[in-house]
Each structure stands twice: as C-alpha cells, then as structure tokens.
Short mmCIF file of C-alpha atoms in Angstrom, two decimals:
data_model
loop_
_atom_site.label_atom_id
_atom_site.label_comp_id
_atom_site.label_asym_id
_atom_site.label_seq_id
_atom_site.Cartn_x
_atom_site.Cartn_y
_atom_site.Cartn_z
CA MET A 1391 135.09 166.39 121.56
CA GLY A 1392 134.82 163.84 118.81
CA SER A 1393 133.73 161.23 121.27
CA GLY A 1394 130.97 163.50 122.48
CA PHE A 1395 129.29 163.60 119.07
CA SER A 1396 130.00 160.02 117.98
CA PHE A 1397 126.48 158.89 118.86
CA LEU A 1398 125.16 161.08 116.03
CA PHE A 1399 126.86 158.87 113.45
CA THR A 1400 126.11 155.42 114.94
CA GLU A 1401 124.27 153.21 112.39
CA THR A 1402 121.11 151.50 113.55
CA PHE A 1403 119.51 148.44 111.86
CA PRO A 1404 115.89 147.28 112.08
CA ALA A 1405 115.23 144.11 114.04
CA PRO A 1406 114.91 141.05 111.76
CA ALA A 1407 111.33 140.10 110.91
CA PRO A 1408 110.14 136.88 112.51
CA ALA A 1409 110.33 133.87 110.17
CA ARG A 1410 107.05 132.92 108.55
CA PRO A 1411 105.66 129.52 109.51
CA SER A 1412 106.15 126.79 106.89
CA LEU A 1413 104.96 123.26 106.27
CA GLY A 1414 108.05 122.01 108.05
CA ASP A 1415 106.75 123.54 111.29
CA LEU A 1416 103.67 121.32 111.36
CA PRO A 1417 103.76 118.54 113.96
CA GLU A 1418 104.12 115.08 112.45
CA SER A 1419 100.94 113.95 114.19
CA CYS A 1420 98.92 116.68 112.43
CA VAL A 1421 100.45 115.87 109.06
CA ALA A 1422 99.75 112.15 109.55
CA SER A 1423 96.10 112.92 110.34
CA VAL A 1424 95.81 114.62 106.94
CA LEU A 1425 97.73 111.91 105.04
CA GLU A 1426 95.31 109.30 106.38
CA TYR A 1427 92.68 110.64 103.95
CA LEU A 1428 94.90 110.46 100.86
CA ASP A 1429 95.60 107.61 98.45
CA PRO A 1430 98.94 105.73 98.83
CA PRO A 1431 100.53 107.27 95.69
CA GLU A 1432 99.70 110.76 96.98
CA ILE A 1433 101.18 109.94 100.40
CA CYS A 1434 104.43 108.80 98.79
CA LYS A 1435 104.68 111.98 96.73
CA LEU A 1436 104.20 114.22 99.77
CA ALA A 1437 106.75 112.23 101.79
CA VAL A 1438 109.61 114.01 99.99
CA LEU A 1439 108.45 117.53 100.92
CA ASN A 1440 110.30 117.77 104.20
CA LYS A 1441 111.25 115.90 107.36
CA ALA A 1442 107.83 116.28 108.98
CA PHE A 1443 106.00 114.84 105.99
CA ASN A 1444 108.54 112.07 105.61
CA GLY A 1445 108.11 110.97 109.21
CA ALA A 1446 104.32 111.27 109.08
CA SER A 1447 104.16 109.20 105.88
CA SER A 1448 105.44 106.17 107.80
CA ALA A 1449 102.92 106.34 110.65
CA ASP A 1450 101.30 102.97 111.28
CA PHE A 1451 97.76 104.32 111.59
CA VAL A 1452 98.07 105.99 108.17
CA TRP A 1453 98.88 102.72 106.40
CA GLU A 1454 96.60 100.54 108.49
CA SER A 1455 93.71 102.56 107.07
CA LYS A 1456 94.84 101.54 103.55
CA LEU A 1457 95.20 97.82 104.29
CA PRO A 1458 92.24 95.43 103.91
CA PRO A 1459 90.52 94.99 107.30
CA ASN A 1460 91.50 91.29 107.34
CA TYR A 1461 95.13 91.77 106.29
CA ASN A 1462 96.31 89.46 109.07
CA SER A 1463 94.35 86.59 107.51
CA LEU A 1464 95.73 87.46 104.07
CA ILE A 1465 99.30 87.31 105.30
CA GLU A 1466 98.72 83.96 107.01
CA ARG A 1467 97.12 82.52 103.85
CA VAL A 1468 99.81 83.76 101.46
CA PHE A 1469 103.01 83.73 103.54
CA GLY A 1470 102.17 81.15 106.16
CA LYS A 1471 102.61 83.41 109.17
CA PHE A 1472 102.22 87.01 110.24
CA GLU A 1473 105.46 88.99 110.08
CA GLU A 1474 105.08 91.03 113.28
CA LYS A 1475 108.35 92.96 112.87
CA LEU A 1476 107.13 94.75 109.75
CA CYS A 1477 105.57 98.18 110.09
CA LYS A 1478 102.21 98.76 108.39
CA LYS A 1479 103.82 100.60 105.46
CA ASP A 1480 106.13 97.66 104.79
CA ILE A 1481 103.21 95.24 105.00
CA TYR A 1482 101.33 97.31 102.42
CA GLN A 1483 104.32 97.37 100.09
CA LYS A 1484 104.81 93.62 100.47
CA LEU A 1485 101.18 92.84 99.67
CA CYS A 1486 101.31 95.08 96.57
CA LYS A 1487 103.87 92.76 94.97
CA ASN A 1488 102.95 89.73 92.85
CA ASN A 1489 102.96 87.22 95.69
CA SER A 1490 102.99 83.54 94.68
CA PHE A 1491 101.45 80.88 96.92
CA ASP A 1492 100.10 77.31 96.74
CA GLY A 1493 103.25 76.05 95.05
CA GLY A 1494 103.49 79.02 92.69
CA ASN A 1495 100.17 78.18 90.98
CA LYS A 1496 98.44 81.27 92.36
CA LYS A 1497 99.36 84.94 92.64
CA VAL A 1498 97.73 87.66 94.73
CA TRP A 1499 98.44 91.37 95.04
CA LEU A 1500 96.92 94.61 96.27
CA ASP A 1501 96.15 97.42 93.88
CA LYS A 1502 98.66 100.15 94.85
CA SER A 1503 96.12 102.97 94.67
CA SER A 1504 93.03 101.41 96.24
CA GLY A 1505 94.29 98.52 98.37
CA LYS A 1506 91.82 96.15 96.67
CA ILE A 1507 92.65 92.43 96.27
CA PHE A 1508 93.45 90.88 92.87
CA LEU A 1509 94.06 87.16 92.38
CA SER A 1510 95.15 84.92 89.51
CA ILE A 1511 95.24 81.12 89.22
CA SER A 1512 97.49 79.51 86.59
CA SER A 1513 96.49 76.68 84.26
CA ASN A 1514 98.71 74.46 86.42
CA GLY A 1515 96.37 75.17 89.32
CA LEU A 1516 93.30 74.02 87.38
CA SER A 1517 91.87 70.56 86.77
CA ILE A 1518 91.90 69.99 83.00
CA THR A 1519 90.39 66.84 81.53
CA GLY A 1520 93.03 64.95 79.53
CA ILE A 1521 95.89 67.29 80.44
CA GLU A 1522 98.34 64.40 80.94
CA ASP A 1523 97.70 62.97 77.46
CA ARG A 1524 100.05 64.63 74.96
CA ARG A 1525 97.71 63.71 72.11
CA TYR A 1526 95.33 66.34 73.45
CA TRP A 1527 97.15 68.90 75.57
CA SER A 1528 100.62 70.38 75.95
CA ARG A 1529 102.29 72.96 78.16
CA ILE A 1530 103.97 75.72 76.19
CA PRO A 1531 106.25 78.48 77.54
CA THR A 1532 105.30 82.07 76.76
CA ASP A 1533 106.01 85.54 78.08
CA GLU A 1534 102.35 86.42 77.50
CA SER A 1535 101.37 84.84 80.81
CA ARG A 1536 102.02 85.92 84.38
CA PHE A 1537 103.01 82.31 85.01
CA SER A 1538 105.32 82.00 81.97
CA SER A 1539 103.39 79.05 80.49
CA VAL A 1540 99.91 78.12 79.26
CA ALA A 1541 97.99 74.94 78.52
CA TYR A 1542 97.42 74.44 74.79
CA LEU A 1543 94.67 72.17 73.45
CA GLN A 1544 95.42 70.47 70.15
CA GLN A 1545 92.19 68.49 69.81
CA ILE A 1546 89.67 66.80 72.12
CA TRP A 1547 86.08 65.59 72.25
CA TRP A 1548 85.34 66.37 75.91
CA PHE A 1549 86.50 69.86 76.88
CA GLU A 1550 86.31 70.60 80.62
CA VAL A 1551 88.35 72.81 82.93
CA ASP A 1552 87.53 73.11 86.65
CA GLY A 1553 89.02 74.97 89.57
CA GLU A 1554 88.37 76.10 93.11
CA ILE A 1555 89.92 78.27 95.77
CA GLU A 1556 89.23 79.05 99.41
CA PHE A 1557 90.49 82.51 100.31
CA PRO A 1558 89.91 85.28 102.88
CA PHE A 1559 88.51 87.84 100.43
CA PRO A 1560 87.80 91.26 101.97
CA ALA A 1561 84.15 92.32 101.82
CA GLY A 1562 83.05 93.41 98.35
CA THR A 1563 81.82 92.22 94.97
CA TYR A 1564 84.17 90.19 92.77
CA SER A 1565 84.16 89.02 89.16
CA VAL A 1566 85.67 85.76 87.87
CA PHE A 1567 87.14 85.38 84.36
CA PHE A 1568 88.87 82.70 82.30
CA ARG A 1569 91.74 84.16 80.25
CA LEU A 1570 91.77 82.33 76.89
CA GLN A 1571 93.15 82.68 73.39
CA LEU A 1572 92.30 80.87 70.19
CA GLY A 1573 95.58 79.98 68.48
CA ARG A 1574 99.07 79.09 69.66
CA PRO A 1575 101.28 82.09 70.54
CA SER A 1576 104.92 82.20 69.46
CA LYS A 1577 107.55 84.57 68.11
CA ARG A 1578 109.33 84.82 64.78
CA PHE A 1579 112.28 87.16 64.34
CA GLY A 1580 111.31 88.80 67.63
CA ARG A 1581 107.76 89.54 66.53
CA ARG A 1582 104.64 88.04 68.06
CA ILE A 1583 102.68 85.63 65.88
CA CYS A 1584 99.74 83.33 66.53
CA ASN A 1585 99.22 80.03 64.75
CA SER A 1586 95.49 79.38 64.38
CA GLU A 1587 95.67 76.33 62.09
CA ARG A 1588 94.27 73.97 64.74
CA VAL A 1589 91.42 76.26 65.82
CA HIS A 1590 88.15 74.45 65.17
CA GLY A 1591 84.86 73.37 66.71
CA TRP A 1592 84.14 76.43 68.84
CA ASP A 1593 81.56 77.87 66.47
CA LYS A 1594 79.33 74.79 66.60
CA LYS A 1595 78.33 74.93 70.27
CA PRO A 1596 78.87 77.57 72.98
CA VAL A 1597 81.15 77.04 75.97
CA ARG A 1598 79.34 76.97 79.30
CA PHE A 1599 80.85 78.86 82.26
CA GLN A 1600 79.72 78.07 85.82
CA LEU A 1601 80.41 79.60 89.23
CA SER A 1602 79.31 78.60 92.74
CA THR A 1603 80.28 79.67 96.25
CA SER A 1604 80.26 78.06 99.68
CA ASN A 1605 77.42 80.36 100.79
CA GLY A 1606 75.02 79.39 98.00
CA GLN A 1607 75.71 81.94 95.26
CA SER A 1608 75.83 80.65 91.69
CA SER A 1609 75.78 81.77 88.08
CA VAL A 1610 75.82 80.17 84.61
CA SER A 1611 76.63 81.78 81.26
CA GLU A 1612 77.41 80.65 77.71
CA CYS A 1613 79.31 82.10 74.78
CA ASN A 1614 81.01 81.04 71.57
CA LEU A 1615 84.78 81.39 71.49
CA ASN A 1616 85.95 83.56 68.59
CA GLU A 1617 88.53 86.18 67.59
CA PRO A 1618 91.70 84.07 67.13
CA GLY A 1619 95.00 85.66 68.11
CA LYS A 1620 93.64 87.76 71.01
CA TRP A 1621 93.69 87.08 74.74
CA ILE A 1622 90.11 87.47 75.92
CA HIS A 1623 88.72 87.43 79.45
CA HIS A 1624 85.50 85.41 79.44
CA HIS A 1625 83.20 86.36 82.28
CA VAL A 1626 82.18 83.42 84.47
CA GLY A 1627 80.14 85.32 87.05
CA ASN A 1628 80.16 87.55 90.13
CA PHE A 1629 80.04 86.79 93.83
CA VAL A 1630 79.60 88.93 96.93
CA VAL A 1631 81.63 88.70 100.15
CA GLN A 1632 79.92 90.22 103.19
CA ASP A 1633 82.12 88.99 106.05
CA SER A 1634 85.89 89.53 105.70
CA ASN A 1635 86.56 87.28 108.70
CA VAL A 1636 85.22 84.15 106.97
CA CYS A 1637 87.05 82.40 104.13
CA THR A 1638 85.00 82.16 100.94
CA LYS A 1639 85.25 79.01 98.85
CA ILE A 1640 84.43 79.36 95.16
CA LYS A 1641 84.25 76.77 92.38
CA PHE A 1642 84.34 77.60 88.68
CA SER A 1643 84.37 75.68 85.43
CA MET A 1644 84.07 75.89 81.66
CA LEU A 1645 82.98 73.01 79.48
CA GLN A 1646 81.93 72.07 76.00
CA ILE A 1647 81.08 68.38 76.13
CA ASP A 1648 79.09 67.87 72.94
CA CYS A 1649 80.88 64.76 71.65
CA THR A 1650 79.44 65.02 68.14
CA HIS A 1651 82.51 66.99 67.11
CA THR A 1652 86.06 67.75 68.23
CA LYS A 1653 87.42 71.15 69.18
CA GLY A 1654 90.95 72.46 69.48
CA GLY A 1655 93.46 75.24 69.12
CA VAL A 1656 92.70 77.07 72.38
CA CYS A 1657 95.17 78.30 75.02
CA VAL A 1658 94.14 78.31 78.66
CA ASP A 1659 96.24 80.79 80.62
CA SER A 1660 94.56 81.43 83.94
CA VAL A 1661 91.52 82.35 85.98
CA VAL A 1662 91.50 85.90 87.34
CA ILE A 1663 89.41 87.27 90.20
CA TYR A 1664 89.02 91.04 90.32
CA PRO A 1665 86.91 93.52 92.30
CA SER A 1666 83.97 94.09 89.97
CA GLU A 1667 84.59 97.85 89.74
CA PHE A 1668 87.95 97.16 88.06
CA LYS A 1669 86.66 95.22 85.04
CA ASP A 1670 88.07 97.76 82.60
CA ARG A 1671 91.62 96.97 83.78
CA LEU A 1672 91.39 93.54 82.18
CA LYS A 1673 92.11 95.18 78.83
CA ASN A 1674 95.65 95.87 80.05
CA PHE A 1675 96.13 92.65 82.03
#
C-alpha cells in the first residue's frame, strides 16, 4: 500500500536555467576584429580578460595595423635583416625598445601608444669642428643623456656642428631639434649640479640652425643660447615625408662663426627627430 502512494511524496526540481552568454563565448576572430580598432595599451589590458581575448590579442592582422606601413624597411635599416620568424606582435614590441644602430651612435623606437617613429643621434654621430682638440672640446660621461656621454665645449672661435641621416621615415611631418645645455653637468654628494663658469659668448651673436632634405625642403632659424643649467631642445626645422617607400636624407647644422669673440661652456647631447604632433613630449625627454 505504501508503494502505491509513494509518488505523492516524490520531490521534483526545476530544470536548470541555461547559462547566460559571456565574453568568453565570443569567437576569437570577432574579438580580434574589435581589438584592431584599439590602441596597443588597451589591447594588452583586454588580453587578460579571458582565453578568447588573450588569443585574439596576438592575431597578426591586429598588430600589423599598428606597425608603420614600411616596417620591413625599418627592420632592415636598424637590424640588418628582416626577422621572419617573429609574429607581428613581437615585431611591434621589438621596435618599441630603444634600438641602437650605426655603431651605437643612433637610437630609434616606436611610441608604444601610437606606433610613431622617434629617432635620436648622439654627439658621437655628429661632425663637430675641433672635436679632436682637447683645448676646445672634451667628452664627458653623464646619466643625463640617452647615450651616457655628451660633447662639452670649453672655448672656441669657430663653432659648427653638422649631421645627416638617411632613413626610411614613415609618411608624416617631423621636427628636428638639437638638445643643448649651457654649463657642465656633474654631481656632488649625489645631487645634480651644473658648472656654468665657462659659459660665455652666446649672448653676442645668435646661433644659426639649418635643415635641408634630399627632396628640396629647407629651413633656417636663429636664436641666442641662454638659461644655463637646463637641457633645452632648440628647433632646427620641420620636414614632410610623403612616400614611406623612399628613404629620406636630411642634413642639419648649427653654427656661430663670428670670429670676433670666443664662445664656450655648452654641452651638445644629441639631435632628436620627432613626429611634429609630439613636440610637447620633449619636456620629459
């Protein structure tokens, strides 16, 4: 009899609700199509969300869209050959480092957020009149330079610094600067000091800055050097690159060749070439 009524006391449970879809259910190809429109830092942040986002964040077509269009030429110029085994993400990461080339006298890197090219040329990579004569110039080590040393002028009549570079710049507008400081940098008891005793002659005549390119662009500007103890980026000029597939050769110089007086006490660190829209970053360079 008990078995006849047992069905009255049988417990019943509702069927489990279907699981709601989540980001992890998205196909990697769809996620990658979205990541293609984000900046590299945003892509890297989203890569830790789940497996789908992590896989999509390494897709070649995502990172190829962030690389300069002529990245193959950049790699050949800087590293000597194209590293075919690297995926596009690894190529991007490699180009974002401070990459030395031309005997260590030049450095180039991509901005991590925008993929724009930045380039710096050390004083060792420049032609400086009288640099071999220790009566006029000396090389001094310092941690205030990307290249760990600067050229320091004690005194000279004919001041001239020239340089040139041929490089596969991506299309865009670029600005050229000399990075200079009046006074000799050093440290005392761990604190930065600047000796400006030898600074003289720069207030009598302005320094002339000149820029020219292989496709006929040119600019000339002048300014007096002042403000001892501060690294200042002196604008030489701008140039425009229209074809990323053609190397652009640029020449630049600064001179003060009025031989009626001597000048001295200036440090020449480097020449920097930046995309013109990033001028404000020079304050933190």
